[in-house]
PDB file of C-alpha atoms in Angstrom:
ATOM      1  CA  UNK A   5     106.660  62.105 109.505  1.00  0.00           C
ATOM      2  CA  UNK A   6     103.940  64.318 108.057  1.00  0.00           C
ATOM      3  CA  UNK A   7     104.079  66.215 110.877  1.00  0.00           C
ATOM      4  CA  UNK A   8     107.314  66.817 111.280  1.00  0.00           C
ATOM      5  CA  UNK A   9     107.318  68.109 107.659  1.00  0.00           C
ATOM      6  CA  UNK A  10     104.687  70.773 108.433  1.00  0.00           C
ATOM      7  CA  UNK A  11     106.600  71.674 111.439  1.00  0.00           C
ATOM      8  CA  UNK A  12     109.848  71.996 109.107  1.00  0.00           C
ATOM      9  CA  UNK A  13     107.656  74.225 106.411  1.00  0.00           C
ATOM     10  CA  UNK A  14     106.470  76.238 108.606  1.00  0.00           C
ATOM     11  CA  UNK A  15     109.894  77.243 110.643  1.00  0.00           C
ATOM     12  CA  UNK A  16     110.888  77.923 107.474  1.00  0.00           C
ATOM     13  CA  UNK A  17     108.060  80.471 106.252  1.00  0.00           C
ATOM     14  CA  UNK A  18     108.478  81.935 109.673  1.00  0.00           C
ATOM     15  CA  UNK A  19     112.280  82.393 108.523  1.00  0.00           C
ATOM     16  CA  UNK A  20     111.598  83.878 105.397  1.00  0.00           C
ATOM     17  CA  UNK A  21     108.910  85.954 107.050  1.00  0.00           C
ATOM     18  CA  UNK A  22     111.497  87.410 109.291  1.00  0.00           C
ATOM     19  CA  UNK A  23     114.058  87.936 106.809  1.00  0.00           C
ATOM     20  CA  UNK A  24     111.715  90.627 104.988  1.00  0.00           C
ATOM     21  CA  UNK A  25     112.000  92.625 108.106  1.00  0.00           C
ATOM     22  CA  UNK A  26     108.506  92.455 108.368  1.00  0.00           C
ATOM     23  CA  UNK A  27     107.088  91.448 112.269  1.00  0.00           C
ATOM     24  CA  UNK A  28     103.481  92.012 111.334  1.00  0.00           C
ATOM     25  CA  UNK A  29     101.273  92.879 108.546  1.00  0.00           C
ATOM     26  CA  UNK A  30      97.772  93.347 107.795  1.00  0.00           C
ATOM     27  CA  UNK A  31      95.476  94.497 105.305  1.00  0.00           C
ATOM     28  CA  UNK A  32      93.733  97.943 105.921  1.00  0.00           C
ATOM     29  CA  UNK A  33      93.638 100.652 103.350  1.00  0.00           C
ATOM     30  CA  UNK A  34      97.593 100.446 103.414  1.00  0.00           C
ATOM     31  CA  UNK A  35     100.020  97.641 105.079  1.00  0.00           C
ATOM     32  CA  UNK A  36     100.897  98.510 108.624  1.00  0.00           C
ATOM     33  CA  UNK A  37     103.794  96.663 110.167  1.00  0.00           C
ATOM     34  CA  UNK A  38     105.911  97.428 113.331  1.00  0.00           C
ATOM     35  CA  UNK A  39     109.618  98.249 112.793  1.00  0.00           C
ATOM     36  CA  UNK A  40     111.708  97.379 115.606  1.00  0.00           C
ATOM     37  CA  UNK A  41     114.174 100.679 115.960  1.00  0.00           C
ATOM     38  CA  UNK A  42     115.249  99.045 119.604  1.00  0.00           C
ATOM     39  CA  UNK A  43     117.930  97.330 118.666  1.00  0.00           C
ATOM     40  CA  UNK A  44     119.364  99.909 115.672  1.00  0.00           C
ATOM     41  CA  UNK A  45     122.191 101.860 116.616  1.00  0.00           C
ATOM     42  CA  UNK A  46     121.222 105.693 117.124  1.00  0.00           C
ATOM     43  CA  UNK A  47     117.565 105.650 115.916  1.00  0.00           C
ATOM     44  CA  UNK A  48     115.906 106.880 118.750  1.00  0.00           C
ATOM     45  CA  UNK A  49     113.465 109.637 118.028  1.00  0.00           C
ATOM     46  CA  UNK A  50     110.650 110.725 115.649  1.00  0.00           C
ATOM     47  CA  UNK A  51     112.699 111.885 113.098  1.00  0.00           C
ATOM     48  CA  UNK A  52     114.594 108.691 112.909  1.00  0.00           C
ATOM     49  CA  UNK A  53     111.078 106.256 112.796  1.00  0.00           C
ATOM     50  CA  UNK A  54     110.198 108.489 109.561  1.00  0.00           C
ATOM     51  CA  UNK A  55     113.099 107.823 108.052  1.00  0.00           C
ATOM     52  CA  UNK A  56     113.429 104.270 109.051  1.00  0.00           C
ATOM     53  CA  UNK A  57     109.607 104.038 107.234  1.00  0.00           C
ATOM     54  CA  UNK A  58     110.817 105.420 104.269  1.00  0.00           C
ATOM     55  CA  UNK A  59     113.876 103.337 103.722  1.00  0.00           C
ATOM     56  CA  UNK A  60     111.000 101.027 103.524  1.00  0.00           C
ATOM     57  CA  UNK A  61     109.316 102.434 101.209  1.00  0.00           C
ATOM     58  CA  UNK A  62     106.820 103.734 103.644  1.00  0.00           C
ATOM     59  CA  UNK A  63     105.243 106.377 106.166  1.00  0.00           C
ATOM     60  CA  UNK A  64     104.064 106.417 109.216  1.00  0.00           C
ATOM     61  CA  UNK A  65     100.935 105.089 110.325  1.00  0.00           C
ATOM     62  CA  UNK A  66      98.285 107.611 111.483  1.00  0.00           C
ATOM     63  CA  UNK A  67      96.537 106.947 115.041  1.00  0.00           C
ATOM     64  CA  UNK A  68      93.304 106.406 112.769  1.00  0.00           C
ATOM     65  CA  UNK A  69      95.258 103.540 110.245  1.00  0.00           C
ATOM     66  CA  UNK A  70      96.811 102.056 113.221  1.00  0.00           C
ATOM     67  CA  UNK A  71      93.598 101.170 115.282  1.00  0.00           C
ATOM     68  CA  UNK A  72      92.363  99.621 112.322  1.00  0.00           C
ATOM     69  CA  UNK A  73      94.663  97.342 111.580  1.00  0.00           C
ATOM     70  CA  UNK A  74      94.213  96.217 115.408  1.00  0.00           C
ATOM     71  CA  UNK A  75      90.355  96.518 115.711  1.00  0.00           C
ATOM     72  CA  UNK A  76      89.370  94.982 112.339  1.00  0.00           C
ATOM     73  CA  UNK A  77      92.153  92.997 110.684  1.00  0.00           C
ATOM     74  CA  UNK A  78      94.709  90.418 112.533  1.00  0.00           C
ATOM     75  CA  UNK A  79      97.247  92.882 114.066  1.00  0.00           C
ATOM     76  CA  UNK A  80      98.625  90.996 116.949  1.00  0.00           C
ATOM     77  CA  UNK A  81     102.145  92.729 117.391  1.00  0.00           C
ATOM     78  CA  UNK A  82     101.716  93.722 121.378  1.00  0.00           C
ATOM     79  CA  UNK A  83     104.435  96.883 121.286  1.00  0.00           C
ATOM     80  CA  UNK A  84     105.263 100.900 121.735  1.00  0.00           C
ATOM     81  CA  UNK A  85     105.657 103.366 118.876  1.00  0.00           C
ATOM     82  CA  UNK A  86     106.074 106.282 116.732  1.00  0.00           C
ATOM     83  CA  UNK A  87     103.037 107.250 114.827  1.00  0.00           C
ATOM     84  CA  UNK A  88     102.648 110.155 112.321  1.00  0.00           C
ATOM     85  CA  UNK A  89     102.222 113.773 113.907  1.00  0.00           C
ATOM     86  CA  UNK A  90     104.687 112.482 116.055  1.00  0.00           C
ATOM     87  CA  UNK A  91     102.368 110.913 118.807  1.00  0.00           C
ATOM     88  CA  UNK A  92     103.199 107.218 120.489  1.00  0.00           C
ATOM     89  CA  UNK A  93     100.955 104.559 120.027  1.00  0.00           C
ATOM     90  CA  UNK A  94     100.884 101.695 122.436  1.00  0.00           C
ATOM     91  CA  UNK A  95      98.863  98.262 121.393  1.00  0.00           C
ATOM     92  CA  UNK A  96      96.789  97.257 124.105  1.00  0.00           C
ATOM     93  CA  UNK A  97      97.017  93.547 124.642  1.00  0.00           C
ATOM     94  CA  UNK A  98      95.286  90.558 125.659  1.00  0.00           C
ATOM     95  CA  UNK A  99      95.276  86.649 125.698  1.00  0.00           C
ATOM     96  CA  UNK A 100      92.473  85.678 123.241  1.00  0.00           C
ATOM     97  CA  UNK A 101      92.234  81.858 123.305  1.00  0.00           C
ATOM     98  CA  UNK A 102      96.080  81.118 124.133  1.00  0.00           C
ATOM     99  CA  UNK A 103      97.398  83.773 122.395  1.00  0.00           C
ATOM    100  CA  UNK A 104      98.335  87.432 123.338  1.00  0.00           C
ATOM    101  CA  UNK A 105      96.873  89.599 121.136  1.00  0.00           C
ATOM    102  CA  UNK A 106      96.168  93.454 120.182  1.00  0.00           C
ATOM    103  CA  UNK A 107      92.980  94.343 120.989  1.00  0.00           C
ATOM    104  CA  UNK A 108      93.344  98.168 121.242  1.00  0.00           C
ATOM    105  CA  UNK A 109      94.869 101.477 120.950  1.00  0.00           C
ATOM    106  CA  UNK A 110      96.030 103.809 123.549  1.00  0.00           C
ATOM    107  CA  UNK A 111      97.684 106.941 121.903  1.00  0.00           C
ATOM    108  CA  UNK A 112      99.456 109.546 123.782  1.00  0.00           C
ATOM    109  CA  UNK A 113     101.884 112.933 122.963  1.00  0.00           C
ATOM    110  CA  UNK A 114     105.335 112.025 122.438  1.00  0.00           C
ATOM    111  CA  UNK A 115     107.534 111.255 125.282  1.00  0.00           C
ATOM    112  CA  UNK A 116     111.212 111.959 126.371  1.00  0.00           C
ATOM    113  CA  UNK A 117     111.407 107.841 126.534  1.00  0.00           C
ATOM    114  CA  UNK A 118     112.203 107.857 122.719  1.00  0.00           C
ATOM    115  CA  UNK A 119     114.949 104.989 123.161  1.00  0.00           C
ATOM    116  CA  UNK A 120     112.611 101.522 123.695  1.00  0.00           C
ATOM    117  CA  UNK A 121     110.069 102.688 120.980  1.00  0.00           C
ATOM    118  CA  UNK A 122     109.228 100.793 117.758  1.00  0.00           C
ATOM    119  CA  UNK A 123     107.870 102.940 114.901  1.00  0.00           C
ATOM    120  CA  UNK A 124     104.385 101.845 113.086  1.00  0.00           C
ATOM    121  CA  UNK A 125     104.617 102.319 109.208  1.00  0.00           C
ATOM    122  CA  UNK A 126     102.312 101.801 106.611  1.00  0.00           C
ATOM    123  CA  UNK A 127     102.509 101.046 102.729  1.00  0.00           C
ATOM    124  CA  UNK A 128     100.508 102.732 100.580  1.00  0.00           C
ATOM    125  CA  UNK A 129     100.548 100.019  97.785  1.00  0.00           C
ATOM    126  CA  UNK A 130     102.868  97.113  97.347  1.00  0.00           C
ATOM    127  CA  UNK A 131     106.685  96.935  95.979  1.00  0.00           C
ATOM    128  CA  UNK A 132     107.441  93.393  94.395  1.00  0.00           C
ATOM    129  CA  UNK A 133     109.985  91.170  96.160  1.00  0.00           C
ATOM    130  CA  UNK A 134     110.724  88.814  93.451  1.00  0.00           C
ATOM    131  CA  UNK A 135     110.082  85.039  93.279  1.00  0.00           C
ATOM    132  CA  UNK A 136     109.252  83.263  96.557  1.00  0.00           C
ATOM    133  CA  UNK A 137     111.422  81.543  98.453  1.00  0.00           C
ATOM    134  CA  UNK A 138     111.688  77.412  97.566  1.00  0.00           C
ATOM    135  CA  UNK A 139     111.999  74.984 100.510  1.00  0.00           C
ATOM    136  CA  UNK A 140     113.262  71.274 100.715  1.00  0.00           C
ATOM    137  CA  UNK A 141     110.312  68.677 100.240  1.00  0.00           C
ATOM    138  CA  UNK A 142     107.717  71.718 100.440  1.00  0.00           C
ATOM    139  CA  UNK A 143     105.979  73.477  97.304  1.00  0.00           C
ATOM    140  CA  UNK A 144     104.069  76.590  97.314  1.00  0.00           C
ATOM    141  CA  UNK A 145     100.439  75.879  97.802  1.00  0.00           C
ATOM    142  CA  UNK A 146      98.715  78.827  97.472  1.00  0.00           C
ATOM    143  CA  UNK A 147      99.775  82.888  97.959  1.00  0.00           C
ATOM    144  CA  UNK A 148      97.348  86.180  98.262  1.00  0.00           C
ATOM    145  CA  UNK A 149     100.399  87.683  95.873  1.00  0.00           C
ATOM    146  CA  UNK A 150     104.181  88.636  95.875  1.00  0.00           C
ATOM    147  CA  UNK A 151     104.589  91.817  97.640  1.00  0.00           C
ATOM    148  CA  UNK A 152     106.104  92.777 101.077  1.00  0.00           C
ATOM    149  CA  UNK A 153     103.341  91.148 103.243  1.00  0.00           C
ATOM    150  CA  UNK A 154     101.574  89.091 101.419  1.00  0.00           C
ATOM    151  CA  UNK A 155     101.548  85.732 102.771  1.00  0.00           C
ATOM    152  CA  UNK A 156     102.691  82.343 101.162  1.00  0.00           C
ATOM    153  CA  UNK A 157     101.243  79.007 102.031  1.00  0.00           C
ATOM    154  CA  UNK A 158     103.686  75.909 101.784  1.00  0.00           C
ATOM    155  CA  UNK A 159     102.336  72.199 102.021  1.00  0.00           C
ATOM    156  CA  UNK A 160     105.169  69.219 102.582  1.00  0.00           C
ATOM    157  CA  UNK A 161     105.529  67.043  99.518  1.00  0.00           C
ATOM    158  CA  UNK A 162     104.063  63.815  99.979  1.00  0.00           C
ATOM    159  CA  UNK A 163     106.742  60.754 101.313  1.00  0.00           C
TER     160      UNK A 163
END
């Protein structure tokens, strides 16, 4: 039973994770997460991925910001995209333990293949999101804060 509550808490953290639009997140001197401008109807180029950042209260990530986040903190989106200057970074990935995960950079000029790219953004600082989500027969355990990105911890109320 116990475990099928932590399974339940967890699909449900991963739900609330997705709802924030947010794929992947990490602590560097900003946020960087991966926007996924595949499946948005006519964003397909540079341009577009800056905007797309700043709707988010964003920018771009730099080539610099983006191999940090994979190189030193958790960054495991594996993916193609816009960076700032207008160059395409591509996350290099592997399977570390049974997981794939980034564990590089490649970066490269912009290409004419603009329409299956993802754009890398960045936040500066944090923009509150309000009160955390409550689940069924879960409570919030613990939380590194309540901005976009931070993450939540939920444990399954005893019975």
């Amino acid at each position: 039973m116990r475990g099928r509550c932590n399974q339940i808490a967890l699909s449900l953290l991963f739900g609330c994770l997705a709802c924030l639009v947010v794929t992947s997140v990490v602590n560097a001197d900003g946020r960087v997460f991966v926007l996924d401008l595949r499946n948005s109807s006519g964003l397909q180029g540079f341009r577009d991925a800056q905007r797309a950042c700043a709707s988010r209260h964003a920018r771009l990530a730099s080539s610099e910001e983006l191999r940090y986040a994979v190189v030193e903190c958790f960054f495991s989106q594996c993916t193609r995209g816009w960076l700032n200057g207008g160059s395409v970074g591509t996350t290099v990935c592997n399977v570390v333990g049974s997981a794939l995960k980034a564990v590089d950079v490649k970066i490269e000029n912009a290409t004419e293949d603009a329409a299956h790219m993802d754009a890398f953004c960045i936040k500066d600082k944090g923009v509150p999101c309000g009160d955390p989500p409550s689940f069924p027969n879960a409570r919030l355990q613990g939380h590194s804060g309540y901005e976009l990105g931070d993450e939540l911890m939920y444990t399954c109320v005893p019975g």
